[in-house]
Every structure is written in C-alpha cells, then in structure tokens.
PDB file of C-alpha atoms in Angstrom:
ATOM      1  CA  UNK A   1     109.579  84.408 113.688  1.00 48.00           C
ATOM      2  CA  UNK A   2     106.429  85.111 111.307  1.00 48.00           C
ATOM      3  CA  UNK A   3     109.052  84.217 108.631  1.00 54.00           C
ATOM      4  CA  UNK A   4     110.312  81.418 109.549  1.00 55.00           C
ATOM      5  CA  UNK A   5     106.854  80.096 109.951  1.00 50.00           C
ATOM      6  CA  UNK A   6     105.925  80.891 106.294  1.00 53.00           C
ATOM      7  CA  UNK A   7     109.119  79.519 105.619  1.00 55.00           C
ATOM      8  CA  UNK A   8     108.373  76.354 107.143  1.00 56.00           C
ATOM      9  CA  UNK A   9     104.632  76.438 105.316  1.00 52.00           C
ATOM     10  CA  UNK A  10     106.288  77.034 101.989  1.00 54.00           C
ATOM     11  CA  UNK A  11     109.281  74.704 101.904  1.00 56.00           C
ATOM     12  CA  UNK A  12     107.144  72.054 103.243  1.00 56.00           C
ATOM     13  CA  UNK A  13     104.846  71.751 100.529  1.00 51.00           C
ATOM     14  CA  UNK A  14     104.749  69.111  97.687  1.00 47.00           C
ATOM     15  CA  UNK A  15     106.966  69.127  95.684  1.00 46.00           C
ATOM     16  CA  UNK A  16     105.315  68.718  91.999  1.00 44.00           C
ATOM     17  CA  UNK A  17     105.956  69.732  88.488  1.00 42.00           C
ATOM     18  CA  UNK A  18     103.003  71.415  87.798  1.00 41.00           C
ATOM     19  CA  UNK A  19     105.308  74.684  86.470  1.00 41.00           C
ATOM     20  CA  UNK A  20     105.801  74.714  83.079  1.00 43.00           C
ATOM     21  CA  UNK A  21     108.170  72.371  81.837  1.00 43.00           C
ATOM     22  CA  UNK A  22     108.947  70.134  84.527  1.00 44.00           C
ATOM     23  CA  UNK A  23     110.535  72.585  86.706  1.00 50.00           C
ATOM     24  CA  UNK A  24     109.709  72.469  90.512  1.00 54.00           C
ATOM     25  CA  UNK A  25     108.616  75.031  93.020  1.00 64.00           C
ATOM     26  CA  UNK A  26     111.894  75.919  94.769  1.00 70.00           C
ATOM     27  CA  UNK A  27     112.770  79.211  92.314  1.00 71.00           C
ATOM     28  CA  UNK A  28     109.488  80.207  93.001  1.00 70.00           C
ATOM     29  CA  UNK A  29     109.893  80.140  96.763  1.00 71.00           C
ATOM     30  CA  UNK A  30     113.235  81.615  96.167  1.00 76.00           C
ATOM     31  CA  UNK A  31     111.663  84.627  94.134  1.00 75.00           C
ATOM     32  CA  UNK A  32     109.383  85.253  97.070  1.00 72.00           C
ATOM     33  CA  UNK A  33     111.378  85.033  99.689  1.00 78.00           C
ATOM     34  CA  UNK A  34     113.499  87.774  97.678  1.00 81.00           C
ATOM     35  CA  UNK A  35     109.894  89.360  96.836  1.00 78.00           C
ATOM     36  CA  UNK A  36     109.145  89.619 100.451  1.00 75.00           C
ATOM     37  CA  UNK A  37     112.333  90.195 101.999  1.00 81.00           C
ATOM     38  CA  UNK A  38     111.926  93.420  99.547  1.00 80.00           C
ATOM     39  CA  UNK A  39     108.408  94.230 101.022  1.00 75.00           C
ATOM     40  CA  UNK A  40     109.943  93.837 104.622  1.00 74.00           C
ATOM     41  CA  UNK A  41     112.539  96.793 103.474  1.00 80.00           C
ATOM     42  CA  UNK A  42     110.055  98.945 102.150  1.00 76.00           C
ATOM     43  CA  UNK A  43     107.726  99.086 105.290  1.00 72.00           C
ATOM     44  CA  UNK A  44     110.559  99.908 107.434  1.00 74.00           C
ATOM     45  CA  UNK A  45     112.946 102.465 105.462  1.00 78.00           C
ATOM     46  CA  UNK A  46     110.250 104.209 103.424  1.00 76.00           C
ATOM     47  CA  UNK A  47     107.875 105.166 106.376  1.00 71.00           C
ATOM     48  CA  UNK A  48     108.722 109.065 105.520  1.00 76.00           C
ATOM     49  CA  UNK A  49     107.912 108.600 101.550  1.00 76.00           C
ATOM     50  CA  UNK A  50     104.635 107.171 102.878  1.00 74.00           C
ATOM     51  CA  UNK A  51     103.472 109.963 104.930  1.00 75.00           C
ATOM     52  CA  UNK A  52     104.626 112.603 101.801  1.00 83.00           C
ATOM     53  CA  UNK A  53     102.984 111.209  98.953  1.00 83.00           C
ATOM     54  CA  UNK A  54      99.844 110.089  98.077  1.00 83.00           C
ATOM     55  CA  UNK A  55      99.086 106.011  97.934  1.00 80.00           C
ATOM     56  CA  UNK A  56      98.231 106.622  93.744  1.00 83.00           C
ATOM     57  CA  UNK A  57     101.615 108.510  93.486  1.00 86.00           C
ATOM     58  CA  UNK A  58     103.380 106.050  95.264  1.00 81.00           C
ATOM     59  CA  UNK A  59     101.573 103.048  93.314  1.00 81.00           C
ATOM     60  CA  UNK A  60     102.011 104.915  89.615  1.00 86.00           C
ATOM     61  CA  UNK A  61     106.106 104.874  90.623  1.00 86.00           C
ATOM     62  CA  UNK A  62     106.351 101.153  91.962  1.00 81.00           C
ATOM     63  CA  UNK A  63     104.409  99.621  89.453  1.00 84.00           C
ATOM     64  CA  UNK A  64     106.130 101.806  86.929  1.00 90.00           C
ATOM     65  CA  UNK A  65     110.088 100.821  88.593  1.00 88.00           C
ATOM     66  CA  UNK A  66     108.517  96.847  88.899  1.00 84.00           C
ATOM     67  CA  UNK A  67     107.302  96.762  85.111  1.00 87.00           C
ATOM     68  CA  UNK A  68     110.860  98.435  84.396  1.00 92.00           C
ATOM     69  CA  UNK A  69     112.896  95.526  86.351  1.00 87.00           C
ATOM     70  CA  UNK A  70     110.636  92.502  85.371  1.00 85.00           C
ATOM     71  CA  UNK A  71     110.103  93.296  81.538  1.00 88.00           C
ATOM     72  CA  UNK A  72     113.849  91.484  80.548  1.00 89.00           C
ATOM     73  CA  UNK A  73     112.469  88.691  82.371  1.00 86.00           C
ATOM     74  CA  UNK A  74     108.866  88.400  80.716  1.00 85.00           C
ATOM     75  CA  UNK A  75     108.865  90.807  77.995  1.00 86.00           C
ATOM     76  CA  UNK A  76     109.168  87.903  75.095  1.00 88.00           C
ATOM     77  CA  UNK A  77     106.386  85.748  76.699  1.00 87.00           C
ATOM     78  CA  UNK A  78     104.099  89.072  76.844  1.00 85.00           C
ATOM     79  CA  UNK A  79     105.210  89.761  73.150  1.00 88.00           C
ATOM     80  CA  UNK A  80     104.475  86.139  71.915  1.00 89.00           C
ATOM     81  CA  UNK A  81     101.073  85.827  73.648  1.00 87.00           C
ATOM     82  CA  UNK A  82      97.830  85.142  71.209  1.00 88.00           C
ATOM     83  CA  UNK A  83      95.889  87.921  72.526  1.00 87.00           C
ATOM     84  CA  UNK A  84      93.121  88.057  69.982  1.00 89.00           C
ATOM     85  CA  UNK A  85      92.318  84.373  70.869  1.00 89.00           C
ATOM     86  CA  UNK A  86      91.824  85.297  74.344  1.00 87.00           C
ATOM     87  CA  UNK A  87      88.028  84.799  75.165  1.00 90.00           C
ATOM     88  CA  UNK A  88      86.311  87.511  77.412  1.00 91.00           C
ATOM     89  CA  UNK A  89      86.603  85.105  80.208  1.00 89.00           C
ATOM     90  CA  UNK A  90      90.852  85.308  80.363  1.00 88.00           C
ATOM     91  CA  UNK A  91      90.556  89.067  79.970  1.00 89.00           C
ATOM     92  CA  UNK A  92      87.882  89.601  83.355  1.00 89.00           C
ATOM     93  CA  UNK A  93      90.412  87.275  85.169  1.00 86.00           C
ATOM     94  CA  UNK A  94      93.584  89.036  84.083  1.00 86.00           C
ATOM     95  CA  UNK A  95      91.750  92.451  85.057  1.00 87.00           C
ATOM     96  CA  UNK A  96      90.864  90.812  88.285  1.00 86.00           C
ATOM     97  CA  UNK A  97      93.890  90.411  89.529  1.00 81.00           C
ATOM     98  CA  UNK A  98      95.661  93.243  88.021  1.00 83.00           C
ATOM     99  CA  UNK A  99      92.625  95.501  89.151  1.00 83.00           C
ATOM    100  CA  UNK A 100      91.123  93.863  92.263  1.00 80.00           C
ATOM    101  CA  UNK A 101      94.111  91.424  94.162  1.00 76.00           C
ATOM    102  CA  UNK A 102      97.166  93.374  92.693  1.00 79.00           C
ATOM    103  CA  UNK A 103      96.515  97.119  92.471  1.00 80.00           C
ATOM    104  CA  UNK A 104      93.469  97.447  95.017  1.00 81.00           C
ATOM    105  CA  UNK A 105      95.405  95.856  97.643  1.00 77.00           C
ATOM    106  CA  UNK A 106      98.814  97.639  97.235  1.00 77.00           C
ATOM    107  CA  UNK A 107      96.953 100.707  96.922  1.00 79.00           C
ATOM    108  CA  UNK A 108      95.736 100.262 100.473  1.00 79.00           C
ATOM    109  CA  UNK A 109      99.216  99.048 102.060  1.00 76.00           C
ATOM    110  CA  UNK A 110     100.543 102.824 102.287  1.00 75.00           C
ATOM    111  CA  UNK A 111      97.136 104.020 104.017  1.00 77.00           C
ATOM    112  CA  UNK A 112      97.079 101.119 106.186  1.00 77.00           C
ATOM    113  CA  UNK A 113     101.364 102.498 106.730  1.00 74.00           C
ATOM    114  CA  UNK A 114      99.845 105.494 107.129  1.00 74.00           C
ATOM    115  CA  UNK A 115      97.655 104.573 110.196  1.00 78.00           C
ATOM    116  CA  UNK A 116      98.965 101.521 111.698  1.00 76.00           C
ATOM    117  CA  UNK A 117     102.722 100.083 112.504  1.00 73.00           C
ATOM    118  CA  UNK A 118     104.699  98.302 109.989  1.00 70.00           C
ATOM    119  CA  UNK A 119     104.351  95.184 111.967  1.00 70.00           C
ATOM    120  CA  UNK A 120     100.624  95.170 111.810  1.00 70.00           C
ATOM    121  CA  UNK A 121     100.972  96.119 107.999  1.00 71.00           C
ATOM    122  CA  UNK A 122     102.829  93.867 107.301  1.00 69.00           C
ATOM    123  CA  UNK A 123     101.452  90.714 109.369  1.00 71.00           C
ATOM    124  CA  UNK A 124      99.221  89.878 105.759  1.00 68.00           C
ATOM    125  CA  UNK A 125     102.309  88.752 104.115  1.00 65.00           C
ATOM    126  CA  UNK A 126     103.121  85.919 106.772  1.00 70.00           C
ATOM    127  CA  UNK A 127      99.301  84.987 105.736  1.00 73.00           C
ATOM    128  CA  UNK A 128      99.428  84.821 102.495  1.00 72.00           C
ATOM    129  CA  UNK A 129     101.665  81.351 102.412  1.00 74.00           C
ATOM    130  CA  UNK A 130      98.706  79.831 104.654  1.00 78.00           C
ATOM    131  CA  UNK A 131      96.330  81.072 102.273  1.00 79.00           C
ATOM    132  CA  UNK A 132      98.162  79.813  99.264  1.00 77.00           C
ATOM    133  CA  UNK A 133      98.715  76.721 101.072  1.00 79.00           C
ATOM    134  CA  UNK A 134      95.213  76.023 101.834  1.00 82.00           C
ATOM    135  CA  UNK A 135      93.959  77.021  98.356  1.00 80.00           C
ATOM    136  CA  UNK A 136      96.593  74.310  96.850  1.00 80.00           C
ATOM    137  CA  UNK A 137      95.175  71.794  99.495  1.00 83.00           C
ATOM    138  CA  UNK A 138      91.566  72.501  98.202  1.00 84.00           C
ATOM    139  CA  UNK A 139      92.338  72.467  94.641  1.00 82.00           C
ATOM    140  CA  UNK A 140      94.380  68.616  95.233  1.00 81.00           C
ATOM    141  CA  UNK A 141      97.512  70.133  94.175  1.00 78.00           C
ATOM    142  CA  UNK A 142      99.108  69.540  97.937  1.00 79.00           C
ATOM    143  CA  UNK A 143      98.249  67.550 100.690  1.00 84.00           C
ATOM    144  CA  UNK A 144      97.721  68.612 104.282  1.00 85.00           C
ATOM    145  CA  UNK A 145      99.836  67.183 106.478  1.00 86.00           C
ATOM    146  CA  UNK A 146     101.418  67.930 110.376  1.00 86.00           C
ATOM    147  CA  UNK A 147     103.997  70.541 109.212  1.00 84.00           C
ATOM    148  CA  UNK A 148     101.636  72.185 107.471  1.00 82.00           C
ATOM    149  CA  UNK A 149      99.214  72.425 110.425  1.00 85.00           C
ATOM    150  CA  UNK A 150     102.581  73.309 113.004  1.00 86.00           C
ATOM    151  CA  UNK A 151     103.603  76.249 110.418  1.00 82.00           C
ATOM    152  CA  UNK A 152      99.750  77.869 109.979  1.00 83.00           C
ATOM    153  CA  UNK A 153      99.744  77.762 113.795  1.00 88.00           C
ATOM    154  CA  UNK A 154     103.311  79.209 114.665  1.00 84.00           C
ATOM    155  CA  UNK A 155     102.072  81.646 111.855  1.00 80.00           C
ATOM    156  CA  UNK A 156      99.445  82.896 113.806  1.00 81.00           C
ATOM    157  CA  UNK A 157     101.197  82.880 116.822  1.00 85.00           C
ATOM    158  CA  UNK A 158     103.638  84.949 115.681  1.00 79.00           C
ATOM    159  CA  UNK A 159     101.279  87.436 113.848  1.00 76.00           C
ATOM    160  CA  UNK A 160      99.483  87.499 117.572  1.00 80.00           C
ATOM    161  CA  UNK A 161     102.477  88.030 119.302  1.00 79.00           C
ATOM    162  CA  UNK A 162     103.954  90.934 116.996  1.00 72.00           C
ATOM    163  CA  UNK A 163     100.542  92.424 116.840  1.00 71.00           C
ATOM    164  CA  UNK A 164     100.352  92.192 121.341  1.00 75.00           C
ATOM    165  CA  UNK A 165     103.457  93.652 121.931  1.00 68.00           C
ATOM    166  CA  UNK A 166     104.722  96.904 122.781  1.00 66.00           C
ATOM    167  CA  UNK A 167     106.625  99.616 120.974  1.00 62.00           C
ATOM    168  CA  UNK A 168     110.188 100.048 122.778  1.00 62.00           C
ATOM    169  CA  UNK A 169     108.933 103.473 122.910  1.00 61.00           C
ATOM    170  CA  UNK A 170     105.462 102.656 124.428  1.00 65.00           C
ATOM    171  CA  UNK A 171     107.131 100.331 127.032  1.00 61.00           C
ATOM    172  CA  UNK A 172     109.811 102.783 128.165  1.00 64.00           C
ATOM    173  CA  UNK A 173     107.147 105.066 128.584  1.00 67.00           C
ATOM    174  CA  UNK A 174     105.107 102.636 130.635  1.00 64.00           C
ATOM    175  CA  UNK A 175     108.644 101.506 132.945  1.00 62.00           C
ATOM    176  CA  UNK A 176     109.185 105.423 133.550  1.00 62.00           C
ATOM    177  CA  UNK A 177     105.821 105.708 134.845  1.00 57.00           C
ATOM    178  CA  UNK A 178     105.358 108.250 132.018  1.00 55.00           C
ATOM    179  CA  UNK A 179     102.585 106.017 130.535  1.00 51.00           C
TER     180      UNK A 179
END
C-alpha cells in the first residue's frame, strides 16, 4: 500500500527537464523504484546478518559492493570532474551528504533492524517521496496539486496502518488467549 502511495507521489510529479540534457524524470523514478524494491529485500531476508554483525561492518561491505556495482556507471564522470576548482563550499556539501544524509543514516537502519520490525524500519522510505516532493514544491521546481495531497495522505495512512497492526504471531497469540 505504502508503495503504491509513493508511487502515486512520484509519478505524479512534473514532468520537467531539469536533468542534464533534456532528459526527464521517469529513469530516475525507475532507478528508485529498483533502489527501493532492493531496500525492501534487504530488511526482510537479511534480518539474521543484522543481528551478527556490527552496523560499521555491515556499512564498510554495502558501501564497498554499491561503489563496486555503480562505478561502470559513473566512474568516467568521477574521473573527468575539475576537482581542484571545487571551492570549499562544494566539498562541505559533498561531505554532508556522504557523511551526514548518506552514511549517518544507513549506519542507523541496522540498529533501528536491530530493535524494531522491518515494517517500522522501513516506513522512512515511503516518506522520503513526500519529503522530496515537498522540497521540489518549495524550491518551484513542482507544483502542488490534489494528487499530490491524496498520495502524502494515503502515505501516511499506510505508514499508520503498518505501524498499528499486529504481528501474525502477536495476534495468534492474542486469539489463543495466550496473550
């Protein structure tokens, strides 16, 4: 339901050819669907690797396997960029988000596994279109309009309802009267 929603949130955006050179948004929505449909696998199947390792080991491997699979895609650009033109400005942004919104908040995703069900974990990425969305709103590079406002709601309807309901094995309990 939750990604549906996001679906919804994503697909219904404006379409514009602010990527570079001319090209619209819809690879970019395909690469995250395939991003999070990835993320969605990991929280479920790799529950045990969570609980055996800790969240730097796990992090030094993923980045490590992610650099590995993206670098054919975006190792010329990285090779061909002007670095030493690159005030100090580009460089505290870059570190930023490597540092604070990348590695800082991945880091915490397996102790967050670690403590709390996949579904909870994993409600953030159904908010991060709505937050992306919003953002693009406030920076005039979208406009807000009633499908947007439907999908942030079924959004957090869906996050509320997944995050209400019972395990199968906490509501068998509670139909046994074991609970």
């Amino acid at each position: 339901m939750g990604l549906r929603d996001a679906l919804i949130l994503i697909l219904g955006g404006h379409q514009s050819d602010i990527v570079r050179g001319g090209v619209n948004s819809f690879w970019g929505n395909v690469l995250y669907l395939c991003a999070e449909t990835s993320f969605a696998i990991y929280f479920v199947h790799f529950k045990g690797l969570i609980d055996c390792y800790s969240p730097v080991t796990l992090m030094k491997w993923m980045f490590l396997y992610s650099t590995i699979c993206c670098f054919p895609f975006i190792g010329k650009e990285l090779l061909t960029v002007p670095y030493e033109f690159m005030s100090w400005n580009i460089w505290s942004d870059i570190l930023f988000i490597v540092l604070g919104a990348t590695f800082l908040s991945y880091l915490l995703v397996p102790v967050g596994q670690h403590w709390l069900k996949p579904t909870v974990v994993s409600m953030h990425n159904y908010v991060q279109p709505v937050i992306a969305a919003l953002l693009a709103i406030y920076w005039v590079m979208d406009k807000f309009n009633w499908i947007k406002a439907a999908a942030i709601i079924l959004v957090f309807s869906g996050v509320y309802i997944v995050t209400q309901s019972k395990s199968r094995l906490d509501a068998e309990k509670t139909n046994t009267g074991m609970g």
